Coordinates of C-alpha atoms and ligand atoms in Angstrom, one line a residue:
M737 CA -11.3 17.9 -17.6
K738 CA -12.5 19.6 -14.5
A739 CA -10.8 17.6 -11.7
Q740 CA -7.6 18.6 -10.1
I741 CA -4.8 16.0 -9.9
L742 CA -3.8 14.4 -6.6
D743 CA -0.1 14.1 -7.6
G744 CA 1.2 11.0 -5.8
K745 CA 4.5 11.1 -7.6
K746 CA 5.3 14.6 -6.2
V747 CA 4.1 13.8 -2.7
A748 CA 6.0 10.6 -2.6
E749 CA 9.2 12.4 -3.7
E750 CA 8.8 14.7 -0.7
V751 CA 8.3 11.8 1.6
R752 CA 11.4 10.0 0.3
A753 CA 13.5 13.2 0.5
A754 CA 12.5 13.6 4.2
I755 CA 13.4 9.9 4.9
K756 CA 16.8 10.3 3.1
K757 CA 17.6 13.3 5.2
E758 CA 16.8 11.3 8.4
V759 CA 18.9 8.4 7.2
D760 CA 21.8 10.8 6.4
E761 CA 21.6 12.1 10.0
I762 CA 21.6 8.5 11.4
K763 CA 24.7 7.7 9.4
S764 CA 26.5 10.9 10.4
K765 CA 25.9 9.9 14.1
G766 CA 27.0 6.3 13.5
G767 CA 23.5 5.0 14.3
H768 CA 21.6 1.9 13.1
I769 CA 20.8 2.0 9.4
P770 CA 17.3 0.7 8.6
G771 CA 17.3 -2.6 6.7
L772 CA 14.6 -4.1 4.6
A773 CA 14.5 -7.7 3.6
V774 CA 12.4 -8.4 0.5
V775 CA 11.5 -12.0 -0.3
L776 CA 10.4 -12.9 -3.8
V777 CA 9.3 -16.5 -4.6
G778 CA 9.0 -17.5 -8.2
E779 CA 8.8 -15.5 -11.5
N780 CA 5.6 -13.5 -11.4
P781 CA 6.4 -10.7 -13.9
A782 CA 4.4 -8.0 -12.0
S783 CA 6.0 -9.0 -8.7
K784 CA 9.4 -8.8 -10.2
V785 CA 8.7 -5.2 -11.3
Y786 CA 7.3 -4.2 -7.8
V787 CA 10.2 -5.8 -6.0
G788 CA 12.7 -4.1 -8.3
Q789 CA 11.1 -0.7 -7.6
K790 CA 11.1 -1.4 -3.8
E791 CA 14.8 -2.3 -3.8
K792 CA 15.7 0.7 -5.9
K793 CA 13.9 3.2 -3.7
C794 CA 15.3 1.5 -0.6
K795 CA 18.8 2.1 -1.8
E796 CA 18.1 5.7 -2.9
V797 CA 17.1 6.7 0.7
G798 CA 20.2 5.0 2.1
F799 CA 18.6 1.9 3.7
N800 CA 20.3 -1.5 3.6
S801 CA 18.3 -3.7 1.2
F802 CA 18.4 -7.5 1.4
L803 CA 16.8 -9.3 -1.5
H804 CA 16.0 -13.0 -1.3
K805 CA 15.0 -14.5 -4.6
L806 CA 13.7 -18.0 -4.3
P807 CA 12.7 -20.5 -7.0
V808 CA 9.1 -21.2 -7.7
S809 CA 9.6 -24.8 -6.3
T810 CA 10.4 -23.4 -2.8
T811 CA 8.6 -25.4 -0.1
E812 CA 6.6 -23.8 2.7
G813 CA 9.0 -25.1 5.2
E814 CA 12.0 -23.5 3.4
L815 CA 10.3 -20.1 3.3
L816 CA 9.2 -20.3 7.0
K817 CA 12.8 -21.1 7.9
L818 CA 14.1 -18.1 6.0
I819 CA 11.5 -15.9 7.8
E820 CA 12.7 -17.2 11.1
T821 CA 16.3 -16.3 10.2
L822 CA 15.2 -12.8 9.2
N823 CA 13.1 -12.4 12.4
N824 CA 16.3 -13.0 14.3
D825 CA 18.6 -10.9 12.2
K826 CA 19.4 -7.6 13.9
A827 CA 20.3 -5.9 10.6
V828 CA 16.8 -6.5 9.3
D829 CA 14.1 -4.1 10.6
G830 CA 11.4 -4.9 8.0
I831 CA 10.4 -8.1 6.2
L832 CA 8.3 -8.0 3.1
V833 CA 7.2 -11.2 1.4
Q834 CA 5.9 -10.3 -2.0
L835 CA 2.4 -11.7 -2.8
P836 CA 1.1 -13.7 -4.4
L837 CA 3.0 -16.8 -3.4
P838 CA 3.1 -20.1 -5.3
Q839 CA 0.1 -22.4 -4.6
Q840 CA 2.1 -24.9 -2.5
I841 CA 2.7 -22.2 0.1
D842 CA 0.0 -21.1 2.6
S843 CA 0.3 -17.3 2.5
D844 CA -1.6 -16.8 5.8
K845 CA 0.8 -19.1 7.6
V846 CA 3.8 -17.2 6.1
L847 CA 2.4 -13.7 7.1
K848 CA 1.7 -15.0 10.6
T849 CA 5.3 -16.1 11.0
I850 CA 6.7 -12.7 10.4
D851 CA 7.6 -10.9 13.6
P852 CA 4.8 -8.3 14.0
S853 CA 7.4 -5.6 14.8
K854 CA 9.1 -6.3 11.5
D855 CA 5.9 -6.6 9.5
V856 CA 6.3 -3.4 7.4
D857 CA 3.5 -4.5 5.1
G858 CA 1.1 -4.4 8.1
F859 CA -0.4 -7.8 7.0
H860 CA 0.1 -9.8 10.2
P861 CA -3.3 -10.5 11.9
M862 CA -2.0 -8.8 15.0
N863 CA -1.3 -5.5 13.2
M864 CA -4.6 -5.9 11.3
G865 CA -6.4 -6.3 14.7
Y866 CA -4.7 -3.2 16.1
L867 CA -5.7 -1.3 13.0
V868 CA -9.4 -2.3 13.3
T869 CA -9.5 -1.5 17.0
G870 CA -7.9 1.9 16.4
L871 CA -4.7 1.1 18.4
P872 CA -1.3 2.2 17.2
A873 CA -0.1 -0.3 14.6
V874 CA 1.9 -0.7 11.4
H875 CA -0.6 0.2 8.7
P876 CA -0.5 -1.5 5.3
C877 CA 1.3 0.7 2.8
T878 CA -1.3 1.4 0.1
P879 CA -4.1 2.4 2.6
K880 CA -1.6 4.5 4.6
G881 CA -0.5 6.1 1.3
I882 CA -4.0 7.0 0.4
M883 CA -4.6 8.7 3.7
Y884 CA -1.3 10.5 3.4
L885 CA -2.2 11.8 -0.1
L886 CA -5.7 13.0 1.0
D887 CA -4.1 14.8 3.9
A888 CA -1.4 16.3 1.8
Y889 CA -4.1 18.0 -0.3
G890 CA -6.2 19.0 2.7
I891 CA -9.1 16.8 1.6
E892 CA -11.7 16.8 4.3
I893 CA -12.7 13.3 5.6
E894 CA -14.8 13.9 8.7
G895 CA -18.5 13.5 8.0
K896 CA -18.0 12.6 4.4
H897 CA -19.5 9.5 2.8
A898 CA -16.6 7.4 1.6
V899 CA -17.4 4.5 -0.7
V900 CA -14.7 1.8 -1.0
V901 CA -15.1 -0.5 -4.0
G902 CA -13.2 -3.7 -3.2
R903 CA -12.8 -5.7 0.0
S904 CA -9.3 -7.1 -0.1
N905 CA -7.2 -7.5 3.0
I906 CA -4.4 -5.4 1.3
V907 CA -6.5 -2.4 0.4
G908 CA -10.3 -2.5 0.8
K909 CA -10.8 -3.6 4.4
P910 CA -7.9 -1.5 5.9
I911 CA -8.7 1.7 4.0
A912 CA -12.4 1.4 5.1
H913 CA -11.2 1.3 8.8
L914 CA -8.7 4.1 8.4
L915 CA -11.5 6.3 6.9
L916 CA -13.9 5.3 9.6
D917 CA -11.3 6.2 12.2
R918 CA -11.3 9.7 10.7
N919 CA -15.1 9.9 11.1
A920 CA -16.1 9.3 7.6
T921 CA -19.3 7.3 7.0
V922 CA -18.0 4.3 5.1
T923 CA -19.7 1.9 2.7
I924 CA -17.8 -1.1 1.3
C925 CA -18.9 -2.5 -2.0
H926 CA -17.7 -5.6 -3.8
S927 CA -18.3 -8.0 -6.7
R928 CA -21.7 -9.0 -5.4
T929 CA -23.0 -5.5 -4.7
K930 CA -26.2 -4.8 -6.5
D931 CA -26.5 -1.5 -8.5
L932 CA -23.0 -0.3 -7.7
G933 CA -23.6 3.0 -9.5
A934 CA -26.5 3.9 -7.2
I935 CA -24.1 3.6 -4.2
T936 CA -21.0 5.3 -5.8
R937 CA -23.2 8.2 -6.9
Q938 CA -23.8 9.0 -3.2
A939 CA -20.1 9.2 -2.4
D940 CA -18.1 12.3 -1.5
I941 CA -15.0 10.1 -1.6
I942 CA -14.6 7.0 -3.8
V943 CA -11.7 4.5 -3.4
A944 CA -11.6 2.1 -6.3
A945 CA -9.6 -1.1 -5.6
V946 CA -11.1 -3.9 -7.6
G947 CA -8.6 -4.7 -10.3
R948 CA -11.0 -4.2 -13.2
P949 CA -9.9 -1.7 -15.9
R950 CA -11.9 1.5 -16.1
M951 CA -14.8 0.0 -14.1
I952 CA -15.8 3.3 -12.5
T953 CA -17.2 5.6 -15.1
G954 CA -18.3 9.3 -15.1
S955 CA -22.0 8.4 -14.8
M956 CA -21.2 6.5 -11.5
V957 CA -19.7 9.6 -9.8
K958 CA -21.3 12.6 -8.1
E959 CA -20.3 16.1 -9.2
G960 CA -17.4 17.2 -7.1
A961 CA -16.5 13.9 -5.6
V962 CA -12.9 13.0 -4.7
V963 CA -11.8 9.8 -6.6
V964 CA -8.9 7.6 -5.6
D965 CA -7.8 5.0 -8.1
V966 CA -5.9 2.1 -6.7
G967 CA -6.1 -0.1 -9.8
I968 CA -3.0 -1.1 -11.7
N969 CA -4.2 -3.1 -14.7
R970 CA -1.6 -4.0 -17.3
L971 CA -3.2 -3.8 -20.8
E972 CA -1.5 -3.8 -24.2
E973 CA -2.0 0.0 -24.3
G974 CA -0.2 0.4 -21.0
L975 CA -1.1 0.8 -17.3
V976 CA -4.8 1.5 -16.7
G977 CA -6.6 2.1 -13.4
D978 CA -10.0 0.9 -12.1
V979 CA -11.3 4.4 -12.9
D980 CA -12.1 5.8 -16.4
F981 CA -9.9 8.8 -16.0
K982 CA -11.5 10.7 -19.0
T983 CA -15.2 10.6 -18.0
V984 CA -14.6 10.7 -14.2
G985 CA -12.2 13.6 -14.6
D986 CA -15.0 15.6 -16.1
V987 CA -17.2 15.3 -12.9
A988 CA -14.8 14.8 -10.0
S989 CA -13.2 17.6 -8.0
W990 CA -10.0 15.6 -7.4
I991 CA -8.6 12.5 -9.0
T992 CA -5.5 10.3 -8.8
P993 CA -3.9 9.4 -12.1
V994 CA -2.5 5.9 -13.0
P995 CA 0.4 5.8 -13.0
G996 CA 1.6 8.5 -10.7
G997 CA -1.2 8.5 -8.1
V998 CA -1.4 6.0 -5.3
G999 CA 1.4 3.7 -6.5
P1000 CA 4.4 5.9 -5.6
L1001 CA 2.9 6.5 -2.2
T1002 CA 2.7 2.7 -1.5
I1003 CA 6.5 2.5 -1.8
A1004 CA 7.1 5.7 0.1
M1005 CA 5.0 4.3 3.0
L1006 CA 6.9 1.1 2.9
L1007 CA 10.1 3.1 3.5
K1008 CA 8.3 5.1 6.3
N1009 CA 7.3 1.8 8.0
T1010 CA 10.8 0.5 7.7
L1011 CA 12.3 3.7 9.1
E1012 CA 9.9 3.5 12.0
A1013 CA 10.7 -0.2 12.7
G1014 CA 14.4 0.7 12.6
R1015 CA 13.9 3.4 15.2
K1016 CA 12.1 1.0 17.5
S1017 CA 14.8 -1.6 17.2
E1018 CA 17.4 1.1 18.3
R1019 CA 15.6 1.9 21.5
Ligands
GUN1349 N1 1.4 -7.8 -3.8 C1 0.7 -6.8 -4.3 N2 0.7 -5.7 -3.4 C2 1.5 -6.1 -2.4 C3 2.0 -5.4 -1.2 O1 1.6 -4.2 -1.0 N3 2.8 -6.1 -0.5 C4 3.2 -7.4 -0.7 N4 4.0 -8.0 0.1 N5 2.8 -8.0 -1.8 C5 2.0 -7.4 -2.6

């Protein structure tokens, strides 16, 4: 093992401690306590775990947490009605609808209904548009967390060749734009990319967000590259990333572990986005 660890768990703890301190100050002055509404529809086991973690961390920093658990049979109309109610609720600063949603519900329609100023996931097309044009916006939590982690370790981005593997709206597309905004040269690869290894071997920074266990192996990585693993694959042996930690760890200069890398930062950035939304609602 040659690579040093980008310790997301530690960095996220520091972020949460700073947020808690700020919330304590708000409380001591009798100010508005940030509130996050989390909506979970159905029984997806992974979603239940994520939502549970979000609620726990929310309470730990002193936010108000409002959990709405709806049955899998919920109609699109019922969910849209709940979102309208949350949009108009002054105690709610952030609204997060956990994805994926059951098939009878159009996710795009739901995300578009969330008030963009309460869109702490940064998934509303308006916030996405702002992000792409480089205007101030709520940034999606995982890409924001990746940038925060790279900055926390002083990883240089300007002029570097960043290769993003994966083109999802949640991670691949937004992280490519955030890296571009910081003057990286960015290549986006995906499932139809030919000879992926030939491209990843050119990368100074690799962001793997494809959802395929240990897909990026040591032979696909240049000596000294920085490797960020966004994958959370649940196998019988436990949680596994998209990066083969053992072989890539021998060639990379920095690597994120799974778990304890990007994951904790995602939740920390959700709290940060909620705190920021709360501050705006106070003004
Ligand atoms: N499902 C998987 N990741 C996410 C996320 O970051 N936000 C929401 N709302 N749903 C998700």
